[in-house]
PDB file of C-alpha atoms in Angstrom:
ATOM      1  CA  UNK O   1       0.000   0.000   0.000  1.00 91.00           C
ATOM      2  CA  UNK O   2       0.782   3.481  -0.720  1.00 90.00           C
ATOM      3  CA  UNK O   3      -0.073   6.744   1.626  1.00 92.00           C
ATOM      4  CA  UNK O   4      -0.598  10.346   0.254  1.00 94.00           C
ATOM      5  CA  UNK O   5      -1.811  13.381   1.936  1.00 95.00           C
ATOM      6  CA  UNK O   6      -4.385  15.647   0.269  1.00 95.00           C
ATOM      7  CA  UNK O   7      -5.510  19.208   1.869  1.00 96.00           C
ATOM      8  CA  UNK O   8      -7.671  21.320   0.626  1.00 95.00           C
ATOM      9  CA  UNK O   9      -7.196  24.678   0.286  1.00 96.00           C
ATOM     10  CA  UNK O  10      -8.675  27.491  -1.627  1.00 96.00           C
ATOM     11  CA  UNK O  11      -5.502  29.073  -3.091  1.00 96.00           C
ATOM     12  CA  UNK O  12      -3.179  26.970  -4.332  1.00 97.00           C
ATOM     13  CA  UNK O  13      -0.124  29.255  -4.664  1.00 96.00           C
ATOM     14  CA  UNK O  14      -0.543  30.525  -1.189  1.00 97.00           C
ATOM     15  CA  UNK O  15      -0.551  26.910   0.389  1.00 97.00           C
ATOM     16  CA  UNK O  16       2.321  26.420  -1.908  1.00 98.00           C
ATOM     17  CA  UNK O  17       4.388  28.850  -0.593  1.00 98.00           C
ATOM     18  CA  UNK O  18       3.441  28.328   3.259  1.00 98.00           C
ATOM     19  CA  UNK O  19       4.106  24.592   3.278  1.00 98.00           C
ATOM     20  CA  UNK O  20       7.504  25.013   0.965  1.00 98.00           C
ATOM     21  CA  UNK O  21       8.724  27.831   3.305  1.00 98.00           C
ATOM     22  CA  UNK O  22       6.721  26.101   6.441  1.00 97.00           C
ATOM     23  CA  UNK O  23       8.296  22.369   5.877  1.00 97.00           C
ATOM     24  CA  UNK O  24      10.792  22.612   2.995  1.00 97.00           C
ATOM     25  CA  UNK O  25       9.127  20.766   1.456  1.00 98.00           C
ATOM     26  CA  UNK O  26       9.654  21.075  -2.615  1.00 98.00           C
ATOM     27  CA  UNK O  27       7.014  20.913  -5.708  1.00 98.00           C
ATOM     28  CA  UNK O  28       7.415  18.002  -7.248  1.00 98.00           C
ATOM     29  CA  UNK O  29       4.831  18.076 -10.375  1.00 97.00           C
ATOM     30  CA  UNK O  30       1.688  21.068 -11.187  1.00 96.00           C
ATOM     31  CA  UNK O  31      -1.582  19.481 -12.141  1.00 95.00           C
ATOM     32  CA  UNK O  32      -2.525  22.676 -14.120  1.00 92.00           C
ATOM     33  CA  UNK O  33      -3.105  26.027 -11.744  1.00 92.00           C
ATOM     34  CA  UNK O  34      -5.151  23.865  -9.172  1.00 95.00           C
ATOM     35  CA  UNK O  35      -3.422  21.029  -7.956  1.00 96.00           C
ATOM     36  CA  UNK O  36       0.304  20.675  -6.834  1.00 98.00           C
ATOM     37  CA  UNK O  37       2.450  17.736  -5.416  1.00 98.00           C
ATOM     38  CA  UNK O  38       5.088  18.626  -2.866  1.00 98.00           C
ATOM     39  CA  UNK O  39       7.833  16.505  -2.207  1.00 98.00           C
ATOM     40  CA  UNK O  40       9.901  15.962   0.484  1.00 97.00           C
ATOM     41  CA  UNK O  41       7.806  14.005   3.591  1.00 95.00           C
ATOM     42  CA  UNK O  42       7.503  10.009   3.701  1.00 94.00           C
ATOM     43  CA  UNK O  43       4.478  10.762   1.587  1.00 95.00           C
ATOM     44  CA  UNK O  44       3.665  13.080  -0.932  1.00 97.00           C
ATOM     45  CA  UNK O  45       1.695  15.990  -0.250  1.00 97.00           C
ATOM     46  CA  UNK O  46      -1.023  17.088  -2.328  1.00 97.00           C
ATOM     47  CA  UNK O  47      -2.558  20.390  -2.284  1.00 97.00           C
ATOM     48  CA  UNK O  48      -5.797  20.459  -3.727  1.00 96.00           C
ATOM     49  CA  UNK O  49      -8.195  24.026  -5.076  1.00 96.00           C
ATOM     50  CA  UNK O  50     -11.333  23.619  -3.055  1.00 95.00           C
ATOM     51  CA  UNK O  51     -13.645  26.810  -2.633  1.00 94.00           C
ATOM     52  CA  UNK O  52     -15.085  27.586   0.353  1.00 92.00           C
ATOM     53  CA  UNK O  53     -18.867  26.598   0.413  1.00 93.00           C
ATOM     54  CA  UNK O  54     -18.245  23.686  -1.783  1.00 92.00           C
ATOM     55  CA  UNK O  55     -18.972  20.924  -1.014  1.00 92.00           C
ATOM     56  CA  UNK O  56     -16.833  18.135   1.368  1.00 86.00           C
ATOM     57  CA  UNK O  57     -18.163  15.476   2.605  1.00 86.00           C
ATOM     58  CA  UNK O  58     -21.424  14.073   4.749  1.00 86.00           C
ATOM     59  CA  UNK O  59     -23.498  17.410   3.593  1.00 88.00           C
ATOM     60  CA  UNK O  60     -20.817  19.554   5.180  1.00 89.00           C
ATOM     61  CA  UNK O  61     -19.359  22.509   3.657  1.00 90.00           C
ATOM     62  CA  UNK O  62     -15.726  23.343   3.441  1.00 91.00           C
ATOM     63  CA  UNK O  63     -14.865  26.110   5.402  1.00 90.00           C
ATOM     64  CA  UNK O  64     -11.063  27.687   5.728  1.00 90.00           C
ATOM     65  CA  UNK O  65     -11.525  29.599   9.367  1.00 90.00           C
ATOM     66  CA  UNK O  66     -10.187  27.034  11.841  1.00 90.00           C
ATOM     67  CA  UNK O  67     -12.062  23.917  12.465  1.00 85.00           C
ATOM     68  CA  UNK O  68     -12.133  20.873  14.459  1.00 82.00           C
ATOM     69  CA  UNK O  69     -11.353  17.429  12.624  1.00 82.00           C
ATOM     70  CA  UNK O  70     -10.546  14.057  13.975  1.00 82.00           C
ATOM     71  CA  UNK O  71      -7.589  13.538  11.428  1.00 85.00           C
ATOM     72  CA  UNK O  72      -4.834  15.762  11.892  1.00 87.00           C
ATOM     73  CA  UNK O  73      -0.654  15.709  10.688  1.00 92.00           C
ATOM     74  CA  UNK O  74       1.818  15.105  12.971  1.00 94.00           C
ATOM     75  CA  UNK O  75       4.970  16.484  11.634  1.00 96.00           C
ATOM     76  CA  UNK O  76       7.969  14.909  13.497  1.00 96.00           C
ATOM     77  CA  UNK O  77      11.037  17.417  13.812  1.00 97.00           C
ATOM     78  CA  UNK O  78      14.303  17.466  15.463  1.00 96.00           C
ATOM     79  CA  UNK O  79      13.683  20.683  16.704  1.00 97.00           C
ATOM     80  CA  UNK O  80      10.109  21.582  17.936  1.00 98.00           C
ATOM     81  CA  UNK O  81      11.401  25.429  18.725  1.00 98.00           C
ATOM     82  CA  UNK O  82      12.992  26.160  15.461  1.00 98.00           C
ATOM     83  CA  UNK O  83      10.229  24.315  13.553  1.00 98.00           C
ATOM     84  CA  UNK O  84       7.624  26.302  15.350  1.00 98.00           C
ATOM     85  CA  UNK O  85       9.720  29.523  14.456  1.00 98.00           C
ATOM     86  CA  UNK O  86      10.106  28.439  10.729  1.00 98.00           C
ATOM     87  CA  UNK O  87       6.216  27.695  10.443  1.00 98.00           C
ATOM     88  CA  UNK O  88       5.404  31.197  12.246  1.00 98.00           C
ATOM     89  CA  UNK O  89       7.588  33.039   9.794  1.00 98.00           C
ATOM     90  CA  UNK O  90       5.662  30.739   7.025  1.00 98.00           C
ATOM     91  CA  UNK O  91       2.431  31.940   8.062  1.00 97.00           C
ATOM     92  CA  UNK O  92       1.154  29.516  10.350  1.00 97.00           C
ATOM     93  CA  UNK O  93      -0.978  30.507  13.667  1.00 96.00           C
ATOM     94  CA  UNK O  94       0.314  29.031  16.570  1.00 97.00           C
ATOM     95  CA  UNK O  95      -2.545  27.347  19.217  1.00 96.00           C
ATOM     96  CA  UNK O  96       0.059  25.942  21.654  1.00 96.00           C
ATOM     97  CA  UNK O  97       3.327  26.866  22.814  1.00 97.00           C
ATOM     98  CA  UNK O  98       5.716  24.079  22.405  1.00 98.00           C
ATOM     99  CA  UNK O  99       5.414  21.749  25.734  1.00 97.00           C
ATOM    100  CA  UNK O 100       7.361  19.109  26.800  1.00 97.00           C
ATOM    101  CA  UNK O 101       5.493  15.473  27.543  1.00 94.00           C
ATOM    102  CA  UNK O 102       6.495  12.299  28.804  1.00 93.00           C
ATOM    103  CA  UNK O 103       7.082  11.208  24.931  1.00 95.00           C
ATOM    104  CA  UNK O 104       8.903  14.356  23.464  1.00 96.00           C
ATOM    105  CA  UNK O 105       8.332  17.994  22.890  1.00 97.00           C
ATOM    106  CA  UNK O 106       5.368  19.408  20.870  1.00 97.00           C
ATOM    107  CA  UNK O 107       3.411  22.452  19.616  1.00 98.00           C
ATOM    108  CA  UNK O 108      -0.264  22.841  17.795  1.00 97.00           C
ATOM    109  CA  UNK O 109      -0.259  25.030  15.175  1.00 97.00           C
ATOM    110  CA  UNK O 110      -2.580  25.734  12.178  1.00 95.00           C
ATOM    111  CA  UNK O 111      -1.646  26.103   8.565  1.00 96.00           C
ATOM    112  CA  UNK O 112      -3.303  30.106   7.233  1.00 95.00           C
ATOM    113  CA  UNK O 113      -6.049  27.819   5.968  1.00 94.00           C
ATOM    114  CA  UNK O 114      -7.551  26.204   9.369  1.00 93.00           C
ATOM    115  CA  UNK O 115      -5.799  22.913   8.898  1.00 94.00           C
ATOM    116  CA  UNK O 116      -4.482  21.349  11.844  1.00 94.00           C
ATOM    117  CA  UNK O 117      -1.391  20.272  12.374  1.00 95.00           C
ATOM    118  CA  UNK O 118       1.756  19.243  15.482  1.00 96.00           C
ATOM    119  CA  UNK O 119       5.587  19.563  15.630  1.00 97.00           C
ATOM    120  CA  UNK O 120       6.643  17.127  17.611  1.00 97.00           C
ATOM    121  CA  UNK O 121      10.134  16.034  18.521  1.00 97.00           C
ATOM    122  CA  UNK O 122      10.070  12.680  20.335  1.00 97.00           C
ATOM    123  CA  UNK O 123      11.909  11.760  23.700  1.00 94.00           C
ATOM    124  CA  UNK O 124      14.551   8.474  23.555  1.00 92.00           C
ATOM    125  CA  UNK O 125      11.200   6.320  24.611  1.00 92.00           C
ATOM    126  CA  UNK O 126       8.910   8.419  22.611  1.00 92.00           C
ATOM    127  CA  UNK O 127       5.477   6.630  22.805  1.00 91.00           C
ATOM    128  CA  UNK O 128       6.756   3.968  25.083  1.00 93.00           C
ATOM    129  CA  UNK O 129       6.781   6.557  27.338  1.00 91.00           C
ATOM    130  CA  UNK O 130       3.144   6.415  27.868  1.00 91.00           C
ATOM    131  CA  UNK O 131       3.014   2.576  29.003  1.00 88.00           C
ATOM    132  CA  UNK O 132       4.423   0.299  31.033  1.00 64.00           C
ATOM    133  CA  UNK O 133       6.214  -2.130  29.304  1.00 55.00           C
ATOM    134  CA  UNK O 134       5.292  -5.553  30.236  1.00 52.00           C
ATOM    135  CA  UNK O 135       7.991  -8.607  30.205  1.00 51.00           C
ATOM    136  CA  UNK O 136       6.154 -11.687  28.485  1.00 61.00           C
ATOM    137  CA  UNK O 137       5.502 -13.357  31.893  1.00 61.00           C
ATOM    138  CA  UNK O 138       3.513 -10.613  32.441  1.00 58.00           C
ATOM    139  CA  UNK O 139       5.396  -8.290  35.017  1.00 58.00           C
ATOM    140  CA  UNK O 140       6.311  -4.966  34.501  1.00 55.00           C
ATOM    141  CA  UNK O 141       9.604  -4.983  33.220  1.00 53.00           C
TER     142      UNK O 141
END
């Protein structure tokens, strides 16, 4: 299986430039003036020309002001402050201060469009910080 990313946005060449300057990332190929692919994560990144009003999905109607969604990126960084610092000088708002948490270091942000999105720099245990690792007799190891 493959995994891309698609986010909708309703100007193309302004999501371009915040998520080149934002992420480095680099455009890879330009569907026409509508759709780009930006290279650079694990996955490509696809930005897509959706107005506002149009259309999403279930009856609901995409909106660009910031909004709740249940999916959200995760972008994992070495450095949480200068990625938050890079992405503010990008354009992106920033919801939370970078923190630090038993599994690394993180910040919520949100692209200019309303979309979602973390830096996070994990901890040596990252995740496994969060449980207690169990020995396969059963005791915590």
């Amino acid at each position: 299986m493959t995994f891309l990313l698609n986010i909708d946005v309703p100007d193309v060449a302004q999501a371009t430039s915040f998520y080149t300057a934002a992420f480095g990332l680099s455009v890879g190929r330009r569907f026409g003036a509508d759709f780009v692919e930006l290279l650079g994560w694990p996955a490509p990144v696809y930005l897509l020309t959706k107005q506002a009003g149009t259309l999403g999905a279930g009856g609901d109607r995409r909106r660009y002001q910031r909004h709740w969604t249940p999916v959200h990126i995760d972008v994992v960084v070495d450095d949480v402050d200068a990625a938050v610092a890079r992405a503010l000088s990008a354009g992106a708002i920033l919801e939370a201060p970078a923190r630090d948490a038993p599994y690394g270091r993180i910040a919520m942000l949100a692209d200019p469009f309303g979309n979602g999105f973390c830096l996070l720099a994990f901890s040596e245990k990252g995740y496994d910080a969060l449980v207690a690792v169990r020995s396969p007799d059963g005791a915590r190891a």
